[in-house]
Coordinates of C-alpha atoms in Angstrom, one line a residue:
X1 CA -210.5 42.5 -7.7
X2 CA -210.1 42.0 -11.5
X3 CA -207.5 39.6 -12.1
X4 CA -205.9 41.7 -14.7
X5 CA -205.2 44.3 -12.3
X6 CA -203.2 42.0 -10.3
X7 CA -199.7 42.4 -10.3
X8 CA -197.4 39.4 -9.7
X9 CA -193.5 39.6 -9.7
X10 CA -191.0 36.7 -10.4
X11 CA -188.1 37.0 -8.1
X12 CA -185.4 34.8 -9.3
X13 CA -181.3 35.3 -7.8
X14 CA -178.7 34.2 -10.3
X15 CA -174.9 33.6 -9.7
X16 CA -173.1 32.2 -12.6
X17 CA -176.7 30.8 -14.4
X18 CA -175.4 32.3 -17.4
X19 CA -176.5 28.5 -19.2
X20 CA -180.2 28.8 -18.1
X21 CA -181.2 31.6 -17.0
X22 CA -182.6 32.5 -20.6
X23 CA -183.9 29.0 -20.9
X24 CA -185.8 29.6 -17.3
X25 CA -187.0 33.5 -19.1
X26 CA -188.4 31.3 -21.6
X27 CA -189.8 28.4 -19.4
X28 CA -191.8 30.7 -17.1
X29 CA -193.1 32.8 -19.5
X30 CA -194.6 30.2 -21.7
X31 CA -196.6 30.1 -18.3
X32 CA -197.7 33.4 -17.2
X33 CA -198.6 34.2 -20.8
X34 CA -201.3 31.9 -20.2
X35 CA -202.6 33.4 -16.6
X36 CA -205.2 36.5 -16.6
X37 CA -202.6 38.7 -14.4
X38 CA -200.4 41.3 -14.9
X39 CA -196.7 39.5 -14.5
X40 CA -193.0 41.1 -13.9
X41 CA -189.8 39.8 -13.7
X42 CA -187.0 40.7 -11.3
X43 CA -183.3 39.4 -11.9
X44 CA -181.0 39.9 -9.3
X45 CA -177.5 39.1 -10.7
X46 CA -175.7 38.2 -7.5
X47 CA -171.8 39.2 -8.5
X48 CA -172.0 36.6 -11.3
X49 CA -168.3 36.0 -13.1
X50 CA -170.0 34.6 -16.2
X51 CA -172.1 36.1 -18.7
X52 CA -175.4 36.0 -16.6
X53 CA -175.7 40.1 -16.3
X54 CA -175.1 40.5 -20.0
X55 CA -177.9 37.8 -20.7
X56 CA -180.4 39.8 -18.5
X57 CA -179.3 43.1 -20.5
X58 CA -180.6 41.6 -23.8
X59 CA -183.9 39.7 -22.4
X60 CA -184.6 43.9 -20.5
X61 CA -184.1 45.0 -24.0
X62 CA -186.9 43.0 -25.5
X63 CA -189.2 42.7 -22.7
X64 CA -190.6 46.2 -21.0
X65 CA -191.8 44.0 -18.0
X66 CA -188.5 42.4 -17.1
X67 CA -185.9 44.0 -14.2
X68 CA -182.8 43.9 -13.2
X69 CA -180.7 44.2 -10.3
X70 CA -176.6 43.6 -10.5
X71 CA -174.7 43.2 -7.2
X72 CA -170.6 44.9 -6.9
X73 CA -170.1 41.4 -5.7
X74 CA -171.2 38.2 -4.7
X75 CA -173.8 39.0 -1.2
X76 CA -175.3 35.4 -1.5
X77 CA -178.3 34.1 -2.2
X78 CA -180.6 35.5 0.6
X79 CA -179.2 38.9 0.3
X80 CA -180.1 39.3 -3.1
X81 CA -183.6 37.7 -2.5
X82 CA -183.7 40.9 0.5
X83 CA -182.9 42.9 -2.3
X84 CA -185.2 42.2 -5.2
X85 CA -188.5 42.5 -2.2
X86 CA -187.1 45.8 -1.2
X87 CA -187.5 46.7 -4.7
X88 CA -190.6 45.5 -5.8
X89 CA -193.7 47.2 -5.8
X90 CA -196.5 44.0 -6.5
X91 CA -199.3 42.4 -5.1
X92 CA -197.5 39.2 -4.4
X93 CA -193.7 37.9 -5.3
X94 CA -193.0 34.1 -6.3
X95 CA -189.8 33.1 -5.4
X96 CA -187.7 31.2 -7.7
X97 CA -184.3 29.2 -8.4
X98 CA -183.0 30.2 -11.8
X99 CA -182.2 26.6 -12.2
X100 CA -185.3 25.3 -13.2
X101 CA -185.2 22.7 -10.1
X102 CA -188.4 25.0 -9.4
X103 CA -190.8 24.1 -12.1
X104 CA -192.5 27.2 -13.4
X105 CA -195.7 24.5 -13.9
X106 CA -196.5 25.5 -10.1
X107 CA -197.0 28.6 -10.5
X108 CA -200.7 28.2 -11.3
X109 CA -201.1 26.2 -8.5
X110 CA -199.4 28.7 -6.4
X111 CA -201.4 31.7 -7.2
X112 CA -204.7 29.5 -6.5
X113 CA -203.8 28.4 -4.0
X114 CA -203.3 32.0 -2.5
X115 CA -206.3 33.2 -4.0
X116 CA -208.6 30.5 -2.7
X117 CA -207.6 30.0 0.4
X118 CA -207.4 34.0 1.4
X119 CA -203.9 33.1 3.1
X120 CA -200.9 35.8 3.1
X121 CA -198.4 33.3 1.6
X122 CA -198.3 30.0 -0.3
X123 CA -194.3 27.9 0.6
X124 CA -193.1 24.8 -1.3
X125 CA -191.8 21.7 0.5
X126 CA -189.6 19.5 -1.6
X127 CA -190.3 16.0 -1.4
X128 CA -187.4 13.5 -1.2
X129 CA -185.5 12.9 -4.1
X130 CA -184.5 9.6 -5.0
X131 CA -181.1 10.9 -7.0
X132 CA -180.0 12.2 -4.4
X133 CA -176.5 11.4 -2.2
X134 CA -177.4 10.0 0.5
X135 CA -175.0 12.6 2.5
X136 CA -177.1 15.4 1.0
X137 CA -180.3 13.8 2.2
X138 CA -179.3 13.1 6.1
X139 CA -177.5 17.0 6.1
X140 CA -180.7 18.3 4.8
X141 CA -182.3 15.9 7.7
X142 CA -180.1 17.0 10.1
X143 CA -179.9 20.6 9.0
X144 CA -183.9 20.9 9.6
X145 CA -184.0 19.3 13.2
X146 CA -180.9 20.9 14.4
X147 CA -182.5 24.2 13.7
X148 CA -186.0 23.3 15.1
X149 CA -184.3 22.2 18.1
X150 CA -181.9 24.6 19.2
X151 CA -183.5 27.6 17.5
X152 CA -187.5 29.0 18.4
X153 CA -188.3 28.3 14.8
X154 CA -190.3 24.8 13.9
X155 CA -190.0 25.0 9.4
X156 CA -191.1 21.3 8.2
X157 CA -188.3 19.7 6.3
X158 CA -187.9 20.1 2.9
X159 CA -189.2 23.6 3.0
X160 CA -187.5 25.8 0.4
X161 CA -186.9 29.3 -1.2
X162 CA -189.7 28.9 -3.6
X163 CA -193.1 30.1 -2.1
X164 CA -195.6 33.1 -3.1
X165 CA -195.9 35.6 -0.8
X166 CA -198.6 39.1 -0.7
X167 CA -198.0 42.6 -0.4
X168 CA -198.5 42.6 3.4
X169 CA -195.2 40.1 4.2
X170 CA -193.6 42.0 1.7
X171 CA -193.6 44.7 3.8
X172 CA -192.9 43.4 6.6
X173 CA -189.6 41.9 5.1
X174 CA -189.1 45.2 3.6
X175 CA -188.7 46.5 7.3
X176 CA -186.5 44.2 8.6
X177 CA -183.1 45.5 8.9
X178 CA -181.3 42.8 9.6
X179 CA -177.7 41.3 8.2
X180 CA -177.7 37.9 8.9
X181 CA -180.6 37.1 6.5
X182 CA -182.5 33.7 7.0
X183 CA -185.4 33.7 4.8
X184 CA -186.8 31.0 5.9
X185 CA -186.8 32.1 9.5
X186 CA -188.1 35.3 8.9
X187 CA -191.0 34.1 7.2
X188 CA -191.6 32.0 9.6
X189 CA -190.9 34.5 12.5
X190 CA -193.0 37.5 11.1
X191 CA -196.6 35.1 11.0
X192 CA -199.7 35.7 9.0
X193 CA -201.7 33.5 7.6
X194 CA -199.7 30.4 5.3
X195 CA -200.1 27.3 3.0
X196 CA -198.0 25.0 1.7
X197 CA -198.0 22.8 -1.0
X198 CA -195.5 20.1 -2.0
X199 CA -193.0 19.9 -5.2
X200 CA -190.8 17.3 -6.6
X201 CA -187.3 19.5 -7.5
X202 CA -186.7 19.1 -11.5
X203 CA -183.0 18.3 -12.3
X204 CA -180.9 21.7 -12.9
X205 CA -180.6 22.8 -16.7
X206 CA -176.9 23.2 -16.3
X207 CA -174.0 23.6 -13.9
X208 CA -173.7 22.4 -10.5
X209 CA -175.3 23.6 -7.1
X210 CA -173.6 27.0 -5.8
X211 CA -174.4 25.9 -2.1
X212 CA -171.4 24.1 -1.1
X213 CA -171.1 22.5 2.5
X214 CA -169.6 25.2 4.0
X215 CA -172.4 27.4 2.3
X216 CA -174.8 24.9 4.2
X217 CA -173.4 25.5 7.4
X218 CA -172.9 29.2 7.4
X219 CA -176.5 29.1 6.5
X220 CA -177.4 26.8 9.4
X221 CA -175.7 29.3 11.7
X222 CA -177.4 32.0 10.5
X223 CA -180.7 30.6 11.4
X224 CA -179.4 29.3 14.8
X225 CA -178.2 32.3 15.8
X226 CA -180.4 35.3 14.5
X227 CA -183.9 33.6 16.1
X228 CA -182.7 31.8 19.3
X229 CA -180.0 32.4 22.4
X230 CA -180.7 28.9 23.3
X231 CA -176.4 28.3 22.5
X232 CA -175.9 30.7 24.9
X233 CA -177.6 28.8 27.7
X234 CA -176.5 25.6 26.5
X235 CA -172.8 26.9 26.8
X236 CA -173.6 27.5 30.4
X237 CA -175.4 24.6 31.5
X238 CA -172.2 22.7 29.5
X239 CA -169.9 24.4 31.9
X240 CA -171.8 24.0 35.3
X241 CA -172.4 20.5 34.3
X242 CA -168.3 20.1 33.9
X243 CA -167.5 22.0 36.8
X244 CA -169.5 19.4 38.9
X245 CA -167.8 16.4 37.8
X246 CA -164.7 18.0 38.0
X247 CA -165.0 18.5 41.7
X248 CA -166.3 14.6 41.7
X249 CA -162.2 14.0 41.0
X250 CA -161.2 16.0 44.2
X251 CA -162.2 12.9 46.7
X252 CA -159.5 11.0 44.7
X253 CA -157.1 13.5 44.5
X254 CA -157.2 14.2 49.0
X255 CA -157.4 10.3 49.1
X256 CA -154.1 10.1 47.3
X257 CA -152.4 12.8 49.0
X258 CA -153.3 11.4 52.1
X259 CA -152.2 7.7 51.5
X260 CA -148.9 8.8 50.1
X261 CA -149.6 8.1 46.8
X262 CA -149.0 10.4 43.6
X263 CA -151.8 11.8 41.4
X264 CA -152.0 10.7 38.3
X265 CA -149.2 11.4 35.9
X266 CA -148.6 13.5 33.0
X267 CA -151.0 12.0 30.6
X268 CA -154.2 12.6 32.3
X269 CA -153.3 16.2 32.8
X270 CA -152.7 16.8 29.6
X271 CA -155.8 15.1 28.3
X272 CA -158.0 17.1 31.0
X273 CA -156.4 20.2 30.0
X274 CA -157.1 19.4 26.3
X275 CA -160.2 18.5 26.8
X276 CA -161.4 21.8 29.1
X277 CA -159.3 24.0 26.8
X278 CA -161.6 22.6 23.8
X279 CA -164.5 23.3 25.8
X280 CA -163.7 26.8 26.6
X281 CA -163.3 27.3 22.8
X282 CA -166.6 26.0 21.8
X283 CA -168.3 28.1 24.7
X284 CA -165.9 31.2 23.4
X285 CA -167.1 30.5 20.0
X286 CA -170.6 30.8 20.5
X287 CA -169.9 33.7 22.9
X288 CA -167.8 35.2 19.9
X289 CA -170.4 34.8 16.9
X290 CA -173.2 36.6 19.3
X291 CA -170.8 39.3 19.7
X292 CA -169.7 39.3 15.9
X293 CA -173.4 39.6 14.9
X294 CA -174.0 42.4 17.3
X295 CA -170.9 44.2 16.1
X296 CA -171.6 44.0 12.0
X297 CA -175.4 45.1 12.6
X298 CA -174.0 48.1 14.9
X299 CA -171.6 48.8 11.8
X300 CA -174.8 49.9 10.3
X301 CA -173.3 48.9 6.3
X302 CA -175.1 48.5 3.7
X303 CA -176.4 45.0 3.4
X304 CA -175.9 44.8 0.1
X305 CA -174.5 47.1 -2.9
X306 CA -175.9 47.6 -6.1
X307 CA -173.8 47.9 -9.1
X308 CA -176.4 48.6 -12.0
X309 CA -180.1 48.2 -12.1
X310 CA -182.9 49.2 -14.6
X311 CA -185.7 49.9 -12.0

C-alpha cells in the first residue's frame, strides 16, 4: 500500500494539560509533517477544570485534521482512551500522554517497526528512571508482579499506555463492552501478533502526575479483578486453611476443661475475634467487588458521556 494512503491517528487524553497540551500539538507535528502518511489528531478532554478544552477549540480551528472529544466529567484516563478508539476510523492509532513524557521522536520508530515486522501492534516499555522516588519505583515493581501473579495476565514491567496499534485490535477493542477498563490487560487479553520497543520517559512540560496512589490502586484492582477470579479462590483456601488451625486449639481447650483449669481469659478472645472478624472482611471484600462489578455492567450505563465533540 502507498504510504500516503495510510491513515494514522494520535490518540492523546488530557485532564487539566491546559500548560502543554499546545506545546505537545506542536512537538508531534514537527514530526509527522516529516513522515509520508496521512496523520490525524484526536483529543479527548477528560472533564478538564482548566482551559485544556478551550485550547483544543482554537488548535480544531486551524487544523482540519485535528478532533476533539470533551467528556461531562472526569471518566479517567482509560475511559477516555475507550473513547477516542471507538471513534476513530484509521489504519492504526498511537497512543500518547499529553505530557510529553512520551517523546513524539518515537513515533518513527513506531510506525517501522509495525510496518517491518507485519505485527498487529507495536507497545512501549519504560526503562527505569533514575529521578525517580524510590517509593514510585518498588509500587510500579510491585504493582507489575502483583498483577502477573494473582491475575491470568503476564505484561513485562514498565509497559505503558503508549504503543501503536492497527485497525484489526482496534476493532476488537471497539467491541468490548466492558466498564472496568484495563488497557493494558485487554491488549494483552485480546492477542495478535505484538512488538515492543523500549523508551526512556521525558520529564513532563508542566504540572504534576494526575495518577495519585489511590488512582494506582483502583487501577491495580481493575486489572486484578476484570481478567482473573484467582481472589476468589484464594479467599477460600484462606478460610479452610483458618478453619484447620482453629480446630488445632480444641485439644487445648478439652484438656483444660478436663483438668479444671480455665481457658484462656479475655484477651485472647478478643484478639481471635478481631482477627477472624478482619478476615471475614477481606474475604467479604473481595466477594463484594465481584459482585459490584457484576452489578454496574448489568446497569448497562453509558461508559462514558460526551459533552461536545467535533467528529
Amino acid at each position: 500500500m502507498d504510504n500516503s494512503r495510510i491513515t494514522i491517528c494520535i490518540l492523546t487524553a488530557a485532564y487539566n494539560e491546559g500548560e502543554s497540551i499546545n506545546v505537545f500539538y506542536q512537538s508531534v507535528k514537527e514530526v509527522v509533517n516529516n513522515l509520508p502518511y496521512n496523520f490525524t489528531f484526536c483529543f479527548v478532554n477528560d472533564g478538564s477544570k482548566d482551559n485544556t478544552i478551550e485550547i483544543i477549540r482554537e488548535i480544531a480551528k486551524k487544523d482540519n485534521t485535528v478532533k476533539y472529544i470533551s467528556f461531562s466529567r472526569n471518566f479517567g484516563q482509560q475511559v477516555a482512551l475507550k473513547a477516542g478508539i471507538d471513534s476513530i476510523d484509521a489504519d492504526a492509532i498511537i497512543m500518547m500522554d499529553s505530557d510529553l513524557q512520551h517523546s513524539p521522536s518515537l513515533i518513527p520508530e513506531l510506525i517501522a517497526v509495525w510496518q517491518n515486522q507485519k505485527v498487529n501492534m507495536v507497545n512501549t516499555l519504560r526503562e527505569e528512571d533514575a529521578d525517580l522516588s524510590w517509593f514510585k519505583k518498588q509500587s510500579s515493581k510491585w504493582f507489575y508482579k502483583l498483577l502477573n501473579k494473582i491475575s491470568d495476565l503476564q505484561l513485562e514491567p514498565g509497559q505503558a499506555d503508549f504503543r501503536l496499534i492497527d485497525r484489526q485490535v482496534t476493532q476488537a477493542l471497539k467491541n468490548s463492552k466492558e466498564h472496568d477498563v484495563f488497557l493494558r490487560g485487554m491488549i494483552h487479553w485480546i492477542g495478535f501478533k505484538q512488538a515492543a520497543i523500549s523508551y526512556k520517559a521525558q520529564k513532563r512540560f508542566a504540572g504534576k502526575s494526575k495518577y495519585t496512589f489511590s488512582k494506582m490502586m483502583s487501577l491495580a484492582l481493575a486489572g486484578i479483578t476484570s481478567f482473573s477470579v484467582k481472589p476468589l479462590y484464594m479467599a477460600i483456601y484462606i478460610g479452610f486453611i483458618f478453619a484447620f488451625l482453629s480446630f488445632l486449639y480444641l485439644p487445648y481447650v478439652i484438656y483444660s476443661y478436663w483438668s479444671g483449669n480455665s481457658v484462656s481469659g479475655w484477651s485472647s478472645v478478643l484478639i481471635s475475634v478481631a482477627f477472624f472478624g478482619g478476615l471475614n472482611l477481606i474475604i467479604m471484600g473481595v466477594l463484594g467487588i465481584y459482585i459490584g462489578k457484576i452489578l454496574i455492567q448489568n446497569k448497562e450505563r453509558p461508559l462514558y458521556i460526551i459533552q461536545e465533540e467535533n467528529l
